[in-house]
XYZ file of C-alpha atoms in Angstrom:
514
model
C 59.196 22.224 -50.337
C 62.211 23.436 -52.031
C 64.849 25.990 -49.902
C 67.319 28.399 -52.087
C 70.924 29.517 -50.323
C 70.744 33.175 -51.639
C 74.858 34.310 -52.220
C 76.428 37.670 -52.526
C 78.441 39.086 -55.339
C 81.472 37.514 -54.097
C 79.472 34.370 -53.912
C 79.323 33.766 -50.268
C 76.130 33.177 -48.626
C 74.319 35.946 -47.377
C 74.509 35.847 -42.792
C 71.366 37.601 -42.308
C 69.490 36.339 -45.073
C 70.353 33.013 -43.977
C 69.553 33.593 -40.408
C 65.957 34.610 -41.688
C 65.823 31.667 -43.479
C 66.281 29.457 -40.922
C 63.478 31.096 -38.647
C 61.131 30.934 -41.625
C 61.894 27.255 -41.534
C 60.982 26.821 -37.597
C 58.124 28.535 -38.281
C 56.951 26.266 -40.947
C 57.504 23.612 -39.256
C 56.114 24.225 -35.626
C 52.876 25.088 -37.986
C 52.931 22.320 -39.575
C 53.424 20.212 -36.744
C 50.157 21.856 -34.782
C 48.119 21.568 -37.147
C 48.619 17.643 -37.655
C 48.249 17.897 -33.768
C 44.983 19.561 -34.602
C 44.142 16.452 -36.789
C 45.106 13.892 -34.238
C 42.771 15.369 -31.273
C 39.494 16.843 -33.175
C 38.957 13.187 -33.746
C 39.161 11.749 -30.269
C 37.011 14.637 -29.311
C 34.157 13.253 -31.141
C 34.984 9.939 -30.318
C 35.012 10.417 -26.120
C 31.573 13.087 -26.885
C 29.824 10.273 -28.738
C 30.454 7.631 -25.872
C 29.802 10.179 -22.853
C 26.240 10.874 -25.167
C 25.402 7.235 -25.588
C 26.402 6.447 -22.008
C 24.206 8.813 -20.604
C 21.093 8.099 -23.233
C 21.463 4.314 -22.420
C 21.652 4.839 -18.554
C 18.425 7.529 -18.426
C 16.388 4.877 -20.337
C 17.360 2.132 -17.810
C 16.590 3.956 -14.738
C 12.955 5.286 -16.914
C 12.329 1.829 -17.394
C 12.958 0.715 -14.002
C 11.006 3.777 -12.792
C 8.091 2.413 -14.630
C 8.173 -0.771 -13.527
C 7.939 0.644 -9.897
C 5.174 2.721 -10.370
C 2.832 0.498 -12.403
C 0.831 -2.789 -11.521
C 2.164 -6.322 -11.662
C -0.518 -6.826 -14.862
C 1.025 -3.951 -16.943
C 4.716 -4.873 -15.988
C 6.700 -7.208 -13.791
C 7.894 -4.754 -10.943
C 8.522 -5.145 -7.055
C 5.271 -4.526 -5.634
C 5.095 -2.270 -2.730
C 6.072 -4.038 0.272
C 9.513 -3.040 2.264
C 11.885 -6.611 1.225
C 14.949 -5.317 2.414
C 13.649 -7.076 5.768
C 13.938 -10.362 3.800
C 17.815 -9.608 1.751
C 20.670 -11.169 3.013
C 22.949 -8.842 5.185
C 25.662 -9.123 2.566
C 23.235 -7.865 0.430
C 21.852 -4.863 2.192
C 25.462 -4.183 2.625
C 25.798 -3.002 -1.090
C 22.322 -2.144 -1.771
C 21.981 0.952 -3.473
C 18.747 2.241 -3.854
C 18.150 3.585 -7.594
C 17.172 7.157 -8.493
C 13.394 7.281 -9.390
C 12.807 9.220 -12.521
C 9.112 9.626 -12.507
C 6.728 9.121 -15.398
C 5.533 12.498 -17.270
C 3.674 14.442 -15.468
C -0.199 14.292 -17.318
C -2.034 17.274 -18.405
C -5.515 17.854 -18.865
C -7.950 20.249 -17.993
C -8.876 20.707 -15.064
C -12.513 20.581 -13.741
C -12.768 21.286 -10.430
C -11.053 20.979 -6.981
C -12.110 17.150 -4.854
C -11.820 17.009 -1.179
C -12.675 14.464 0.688
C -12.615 13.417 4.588
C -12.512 9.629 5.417
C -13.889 7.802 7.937
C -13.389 4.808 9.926
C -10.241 3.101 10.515
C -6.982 2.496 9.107
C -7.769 0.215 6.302
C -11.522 1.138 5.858
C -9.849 4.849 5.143
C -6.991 3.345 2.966
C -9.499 1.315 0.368
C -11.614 4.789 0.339
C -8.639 7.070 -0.938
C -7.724 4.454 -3.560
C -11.598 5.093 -4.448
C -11.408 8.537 -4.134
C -7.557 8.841 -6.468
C -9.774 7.109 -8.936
C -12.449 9.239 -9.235
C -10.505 12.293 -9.339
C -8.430 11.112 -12.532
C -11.702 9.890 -13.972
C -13.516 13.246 -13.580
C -10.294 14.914 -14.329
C -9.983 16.633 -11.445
C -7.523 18.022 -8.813
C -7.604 15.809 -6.064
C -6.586 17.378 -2.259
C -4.713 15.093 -0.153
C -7.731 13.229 1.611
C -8.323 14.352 5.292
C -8.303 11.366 7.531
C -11.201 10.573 10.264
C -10.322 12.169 13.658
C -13.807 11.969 15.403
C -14.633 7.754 15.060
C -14.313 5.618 18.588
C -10.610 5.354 17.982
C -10.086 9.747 18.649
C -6.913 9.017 16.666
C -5.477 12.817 15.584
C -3.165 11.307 13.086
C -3.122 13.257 9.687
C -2.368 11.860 6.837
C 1.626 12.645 6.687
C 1.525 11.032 9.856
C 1.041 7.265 8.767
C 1.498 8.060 5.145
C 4.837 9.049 2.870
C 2.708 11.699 1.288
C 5.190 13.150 -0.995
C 6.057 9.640 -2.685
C 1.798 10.094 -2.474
C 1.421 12.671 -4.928
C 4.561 11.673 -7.130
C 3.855 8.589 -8.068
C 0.383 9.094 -9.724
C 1.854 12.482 -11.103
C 0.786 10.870 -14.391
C -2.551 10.131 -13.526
C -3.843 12.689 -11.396
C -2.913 16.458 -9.998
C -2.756 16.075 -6.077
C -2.177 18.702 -3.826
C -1.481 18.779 -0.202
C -4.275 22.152 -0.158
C -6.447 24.326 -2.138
C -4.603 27.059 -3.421
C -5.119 30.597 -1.701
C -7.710 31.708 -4.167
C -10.373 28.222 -4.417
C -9.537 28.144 -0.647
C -11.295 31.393 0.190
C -13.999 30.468 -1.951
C -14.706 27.496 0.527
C -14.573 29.394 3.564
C -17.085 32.440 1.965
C -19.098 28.811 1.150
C -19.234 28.608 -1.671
C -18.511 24.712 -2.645
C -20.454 21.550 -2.394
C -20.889 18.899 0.505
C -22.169 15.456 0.455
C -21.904 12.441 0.877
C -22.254 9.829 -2.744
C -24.230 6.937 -2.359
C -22.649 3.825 -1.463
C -21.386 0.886 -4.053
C -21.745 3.356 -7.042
C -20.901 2.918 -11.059
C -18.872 5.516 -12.300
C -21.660 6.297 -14.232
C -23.186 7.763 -10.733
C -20.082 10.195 -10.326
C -20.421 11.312 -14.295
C -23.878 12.212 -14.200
C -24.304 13.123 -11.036
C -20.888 14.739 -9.128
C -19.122 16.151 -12.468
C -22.086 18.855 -12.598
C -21.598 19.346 -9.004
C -17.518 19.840 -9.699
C -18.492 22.290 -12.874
C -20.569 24.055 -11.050
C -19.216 25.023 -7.852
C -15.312 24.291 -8.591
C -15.272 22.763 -5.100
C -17.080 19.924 -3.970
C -16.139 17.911 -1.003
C -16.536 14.075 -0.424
C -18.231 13.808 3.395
C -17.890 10.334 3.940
C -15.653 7.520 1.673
C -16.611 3.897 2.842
C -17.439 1.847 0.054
C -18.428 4.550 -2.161
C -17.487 2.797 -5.621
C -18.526 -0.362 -6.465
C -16.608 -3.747 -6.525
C -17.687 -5.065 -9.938
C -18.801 -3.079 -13.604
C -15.669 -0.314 -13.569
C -13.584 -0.233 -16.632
C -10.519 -2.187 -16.593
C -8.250 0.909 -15.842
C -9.666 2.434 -13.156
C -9.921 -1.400 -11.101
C -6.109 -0.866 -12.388
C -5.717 2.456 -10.521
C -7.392 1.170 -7.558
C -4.844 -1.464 -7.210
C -1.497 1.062 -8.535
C -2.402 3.284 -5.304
C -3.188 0.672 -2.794
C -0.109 -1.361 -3.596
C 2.700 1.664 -4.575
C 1.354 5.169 -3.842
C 0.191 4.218 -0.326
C 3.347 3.943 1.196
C 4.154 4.376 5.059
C 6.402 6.858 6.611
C 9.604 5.425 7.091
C 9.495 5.509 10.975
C 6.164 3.009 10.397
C 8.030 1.091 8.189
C 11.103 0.781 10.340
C 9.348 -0.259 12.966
C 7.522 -3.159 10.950
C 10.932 -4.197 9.866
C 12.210 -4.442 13.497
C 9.125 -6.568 14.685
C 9.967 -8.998 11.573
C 12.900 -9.089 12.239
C 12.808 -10.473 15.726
C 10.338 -13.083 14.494
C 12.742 -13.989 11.733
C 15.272 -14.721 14.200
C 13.134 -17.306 15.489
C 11.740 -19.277 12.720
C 8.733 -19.026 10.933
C 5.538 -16.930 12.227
C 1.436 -16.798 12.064
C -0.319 -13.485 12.262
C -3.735 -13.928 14.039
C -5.978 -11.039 13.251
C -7.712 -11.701 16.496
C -10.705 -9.021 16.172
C -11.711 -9.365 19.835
C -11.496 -5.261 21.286
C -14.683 -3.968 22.997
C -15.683 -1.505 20.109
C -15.907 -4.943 17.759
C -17.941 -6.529 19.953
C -19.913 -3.645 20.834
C -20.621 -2.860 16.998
C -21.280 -5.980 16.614
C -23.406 -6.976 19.198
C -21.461 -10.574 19.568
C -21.118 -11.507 23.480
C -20.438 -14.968 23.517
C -18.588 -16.125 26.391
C -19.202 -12.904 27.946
C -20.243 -12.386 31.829
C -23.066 -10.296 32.649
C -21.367 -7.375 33.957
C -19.047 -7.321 30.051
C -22.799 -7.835 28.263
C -24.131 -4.679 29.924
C -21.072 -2.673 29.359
C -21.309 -3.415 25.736
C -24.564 -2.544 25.303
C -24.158 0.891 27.170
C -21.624 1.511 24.810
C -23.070 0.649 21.381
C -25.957 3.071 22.465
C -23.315 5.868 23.216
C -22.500 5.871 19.577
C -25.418 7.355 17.859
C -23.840 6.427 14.145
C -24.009 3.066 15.180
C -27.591 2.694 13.798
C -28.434 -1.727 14.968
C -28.896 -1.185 18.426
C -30.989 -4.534 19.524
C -28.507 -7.323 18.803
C -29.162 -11.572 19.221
C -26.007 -12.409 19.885
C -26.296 -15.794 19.508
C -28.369 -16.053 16.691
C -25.994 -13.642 15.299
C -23.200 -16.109 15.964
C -25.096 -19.087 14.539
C -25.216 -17.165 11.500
C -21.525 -16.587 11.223
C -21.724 -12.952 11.287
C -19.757 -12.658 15.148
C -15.546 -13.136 15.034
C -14.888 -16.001 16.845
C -13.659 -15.738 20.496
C -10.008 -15.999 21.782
C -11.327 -20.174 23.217
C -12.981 -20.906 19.734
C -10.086 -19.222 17.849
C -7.292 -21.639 20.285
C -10.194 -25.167 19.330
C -9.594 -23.873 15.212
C -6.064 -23.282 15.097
C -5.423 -26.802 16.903
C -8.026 -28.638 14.496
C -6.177 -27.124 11.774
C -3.101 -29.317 12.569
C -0.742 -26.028 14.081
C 2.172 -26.424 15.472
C 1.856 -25.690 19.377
C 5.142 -23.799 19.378
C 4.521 -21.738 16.548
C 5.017 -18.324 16.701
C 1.649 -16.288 16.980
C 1.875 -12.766 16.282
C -1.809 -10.623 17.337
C -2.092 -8.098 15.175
C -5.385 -6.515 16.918
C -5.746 -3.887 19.980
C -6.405 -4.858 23.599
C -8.395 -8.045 23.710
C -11.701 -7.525 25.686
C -11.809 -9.760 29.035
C -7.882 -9.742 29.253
C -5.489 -12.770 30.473
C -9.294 -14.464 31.677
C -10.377 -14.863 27.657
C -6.650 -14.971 26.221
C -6.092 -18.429 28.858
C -7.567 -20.765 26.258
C -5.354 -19.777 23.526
C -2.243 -19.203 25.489
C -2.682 -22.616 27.232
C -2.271 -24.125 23.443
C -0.042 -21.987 22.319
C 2.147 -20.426 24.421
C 4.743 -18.506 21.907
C 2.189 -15.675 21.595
C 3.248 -12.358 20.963
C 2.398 -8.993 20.127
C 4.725 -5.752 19.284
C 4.500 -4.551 22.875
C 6.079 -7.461 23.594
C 8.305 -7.651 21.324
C 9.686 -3.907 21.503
C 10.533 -1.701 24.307
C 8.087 0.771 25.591
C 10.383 3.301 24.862
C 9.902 2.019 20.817
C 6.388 2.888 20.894
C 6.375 5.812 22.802
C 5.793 7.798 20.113
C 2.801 5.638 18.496
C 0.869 5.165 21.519
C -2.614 6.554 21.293
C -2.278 6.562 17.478
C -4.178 3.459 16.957
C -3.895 3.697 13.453
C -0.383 4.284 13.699
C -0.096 1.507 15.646
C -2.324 -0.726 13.039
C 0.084 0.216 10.319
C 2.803 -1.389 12.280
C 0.422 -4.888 12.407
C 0.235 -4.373 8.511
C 3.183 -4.755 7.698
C 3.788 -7.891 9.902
C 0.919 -9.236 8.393
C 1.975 -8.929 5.050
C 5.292 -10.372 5.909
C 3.782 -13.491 7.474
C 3.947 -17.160 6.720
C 0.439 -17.206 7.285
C -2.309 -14.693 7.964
C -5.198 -15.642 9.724
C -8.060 -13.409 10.119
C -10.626 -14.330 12.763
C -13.605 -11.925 11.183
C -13.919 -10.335 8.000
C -13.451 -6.939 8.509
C -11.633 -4.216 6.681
C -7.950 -5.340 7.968
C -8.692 -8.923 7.053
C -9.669 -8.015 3.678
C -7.200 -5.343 2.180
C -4.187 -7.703 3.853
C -5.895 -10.759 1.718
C -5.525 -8.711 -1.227
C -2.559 -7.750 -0.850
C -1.202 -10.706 0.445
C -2.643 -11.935 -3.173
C -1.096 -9.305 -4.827
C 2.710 -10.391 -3.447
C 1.932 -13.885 -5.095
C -1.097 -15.517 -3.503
C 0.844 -15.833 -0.093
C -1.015 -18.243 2.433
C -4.355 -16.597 4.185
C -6.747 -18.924 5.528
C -10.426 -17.081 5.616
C -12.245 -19.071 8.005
C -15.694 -20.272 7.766
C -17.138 -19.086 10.696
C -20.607 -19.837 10.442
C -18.773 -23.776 9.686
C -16.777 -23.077 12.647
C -19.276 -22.534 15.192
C -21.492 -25.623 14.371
C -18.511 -27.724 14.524
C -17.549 -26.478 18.107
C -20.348 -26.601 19.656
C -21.458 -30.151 18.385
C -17.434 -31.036 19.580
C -17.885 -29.174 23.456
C -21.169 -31.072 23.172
C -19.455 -34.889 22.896
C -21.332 -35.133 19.392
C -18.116 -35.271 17.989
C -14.637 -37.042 18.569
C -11.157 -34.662 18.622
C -10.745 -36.675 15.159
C -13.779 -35.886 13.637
C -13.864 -32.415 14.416
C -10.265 -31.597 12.815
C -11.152 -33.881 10.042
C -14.365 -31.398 9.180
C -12.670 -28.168 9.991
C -9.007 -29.263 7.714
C -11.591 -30.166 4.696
C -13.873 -27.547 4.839
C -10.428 -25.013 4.432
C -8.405 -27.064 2.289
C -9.600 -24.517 -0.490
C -9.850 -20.989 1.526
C -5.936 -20.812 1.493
C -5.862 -17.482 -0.565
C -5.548 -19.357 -3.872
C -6.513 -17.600 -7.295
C -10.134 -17.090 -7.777
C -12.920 -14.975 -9.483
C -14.762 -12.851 -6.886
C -18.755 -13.863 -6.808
C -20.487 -11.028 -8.107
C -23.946 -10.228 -6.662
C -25.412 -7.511 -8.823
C -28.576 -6.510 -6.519
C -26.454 -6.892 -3.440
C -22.945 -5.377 -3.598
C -22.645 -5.367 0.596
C -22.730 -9.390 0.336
C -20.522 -10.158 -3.016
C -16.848 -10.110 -2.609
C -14.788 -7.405 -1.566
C -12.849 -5.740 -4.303
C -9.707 -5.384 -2.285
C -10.006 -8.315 -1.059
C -9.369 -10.190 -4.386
C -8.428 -7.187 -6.984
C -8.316 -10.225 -9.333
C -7.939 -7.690 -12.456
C -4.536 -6.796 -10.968
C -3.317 -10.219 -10.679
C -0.750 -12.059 -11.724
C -2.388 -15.232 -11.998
C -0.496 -18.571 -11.645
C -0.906 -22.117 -13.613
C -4.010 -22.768 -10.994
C -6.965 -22.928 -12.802
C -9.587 -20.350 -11.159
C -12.184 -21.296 -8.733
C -15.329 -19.527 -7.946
C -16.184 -20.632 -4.697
């Protein structure tokens, strides 16, 4: 750029035109000067909006993918099943634990059919396999599922709902990609049900999915309303397409997760038995209304015998009211009694100061029938023994409160031991199998009782009995197996949730089928 001096006539430079010069120059200049300024920061503009953009695209797709791995089963990706570990992290660890924001999966839209309620029955865990049932025949039918009612009129008179033992909002948005759940009927569909105008029943028992297509999707069409009566083994074990067995498993092990007062609890009972070394659950199923159900009185007095009985006639939905107890015991169909249970546990080579947890009510015949056992082992425990009164002041009379607590121990054990086969013994196996085939010994009962009678007998030496009873268990350890499928009799092939084997992540182990 080129300046001129402008002069006068006399030849002397012009003041004010050289004043004016020198301002046009600043001017310039500054200008200039901004405008390079200008050049210097549009770039780092972009540069700093480009990494803030990638930053935050690479950090959503982490926490998605960890998201993911939450919500799905261990056979469609490796994620933490659910199962509170924190109990189990070092105290360093829990110090900086963080827990990551969930971003749930998309939410799944489809057309809606028709509004599914259902009302369990039972107890805690018989109710629990149902509503994973009962989730999977909603998404399957496409329908909107209601948050299940839980069974308040069964011999435990337990008026827990189901945001009482269950987290029911992590309920509904976890399977927000499989299935619309609501906690009620909207205003509209509900006054439709109380002018009456839905559909009751109750499906038949052990059913293909083929029943609920043909037979409750009309139903659902039809009325818009239709509503489950009763949920107890409603679907069958075996024959269901891969991804509903899937779905079964996803809400059992993730969506069915327990308040956090239940879970805090659990935690503090472990934690106590942590303290002390390893522990045993015993699943000791020895309460009155088992052995008036059943019909097993072994070992009972006369006056306990007639008590029973009066009481399994009280209950009309109890339909087997003339019982042989002992040929029912022969037959390995009775749980085996708190003196049989102390004779296993010692043939099976256990410690005598192990730590016994009960997971199970009040044990019919008291400190008289719990002698045998304690005599053997005398580190036996329970959570009202563990905690203060004032800890379960809040759970008392909520029995399945109460058994939601002896879940989680049980799941947590070094070994789970299950003295009859009922619905506790069975979804904790399978779960227990679902956190990496962790140790449950099913017992052979029908074995069992042979082996100690011939042994109270003298037909058999101390040796020989632990020798039989060790052998005949070496393989009932919870290992990976197929379940034995009995196509004309569901009620006697293997539990589903006991061994969800299409869930599984299998280990090296080849399979067994016995």
């Amino acid at each position: 750029m080129v300046f001129r001096w402008v002069k006068d006539s006399y030849g002397r430079g012009n003041h004010c035109d050289s004043e004016g010069m020198e301002m046009e120059l600043k001017v310039l200049v500054a200008d200039k000067i901004e405008k390079q300024k200008r050049l210097i920061i549009r770039p780092r503009i972009k540069v700093w909006m480009a990494r803030v953009i990638t930053t935050v695209v690479l950090w959503t797709s982490v926490v998605q993918l960890i998201a993911l791995g939450k919500l799905l089963g261990p056979s469609l990706f490796k994620g933490m099943p659910y199962c509170f570990s924190s109990s189990i992290a070092s105290p360093a660890a829990e110090k900086f634990l963080v827990p990551a924001k969930v971003v749930l999966p998309p939410k799944r839209i489809y057309k809606n059919n028709g509004y599914l309620m259902v009302s369990c029955n039972g107890g805690l865990n018989q109710m629990r396999s149902a509503i994973c049932d009962m989730v999977a025949i909603a998404r399957h039918l496409n329908a909107t599922l209601i948050v299940p009612e839980l069974d308040k009129t069964s011999f435990w008179d337990d008026s827990s709902d189901f945001k009482d033992i269950f987290d029911v909002d992590h309920f509904i948005a976890s399977l927000i990609d499989e299935v619309r759940i609501l906690k009620q009927l909207p205003p509209r569909v509900k006054r439709r049900v109380e002018q009456g105008l839905s559909y009751s029943l109750s499906p038949i028992s052990w059913s293909n999915i083929s029943y609920y297509e043909n037979q409750i999707l009309p139903m659902l069409l039809k009325h818009k309303v239709v509503h489950l009566n009763r949920t107890d083994s409603r679907l069958a074990n075996n024959g269901l397409p891969t991804q509903i067995q899937k779905l079964r498993c996803r809400v059992n092990f993730n969506a069915l997760r327990f308040t956090s007062q239940i879970e805090e609890l659990g935690r503090r009972v472990v934690k106590i038995l942590r303290e002390k070394g390893p522990f045993l659950v015993l699943h000791l199923r020895y309460e009155m209304d088992m052995l008036a159900f059943s019909g097993c009185a072994h070992g009972c007095d006369t006056r306990e015998v007639e008590e029973l009985t009066r009481m399994r006639y009280a209950y009309p939905q109890w339909k087997e009211k003339v019982i042989n107890s002992e040929l029912k015991r022969k037959d390995g169909l009775c749980p085996l009694t708190p003196e049989e249970t102390a004779l296993t546990l010692a043939a099976l080579g256990k410690d005598h100061i192990v730590q016994i947890y009960i997971a199970a009510g009040e044990i019919y015949g008291g400190e008289r029938r719990m002698a045998s056992l304690l005599g053997e082992f005398p580190n036996v425990v329970r959570k009202e023994t563990l905690l203060e009164p004032s800890d379960l002041m809040y759970f008392q009379n909520h029995s399945s409160q109460m058994a939601a607590v002896d879940y989680l121990v049980s799941l947590e054990s070094d070994i789970f031991i299950p003295t009859y086969d009922g619905n506790m013994a069975k979804v904790v196996e399978g779960h227990r199998r679902f956190l990496g085939f962790k140790k449950t010994i099913s017992l052979d009962r029908r074995l069992l009782v042979h082996l100690i009678d011939q042994y109270s007998n003298g037909l058999l030496s101390w040796d020989e009995f632990s020798t039989v009873v060790k052998e005949a268990h070496a393989y009932r350890m919870g290992s990976p197996k197929r379940r034995v499928v009995i196509t004309d009799r569901p009620k006697e092939e293997d539990y589903f949730y006991a061994n969800p084997q299409e869930c599984l992540q299998l280990l090296d182990e080849p399979l067994k089928s016995t």
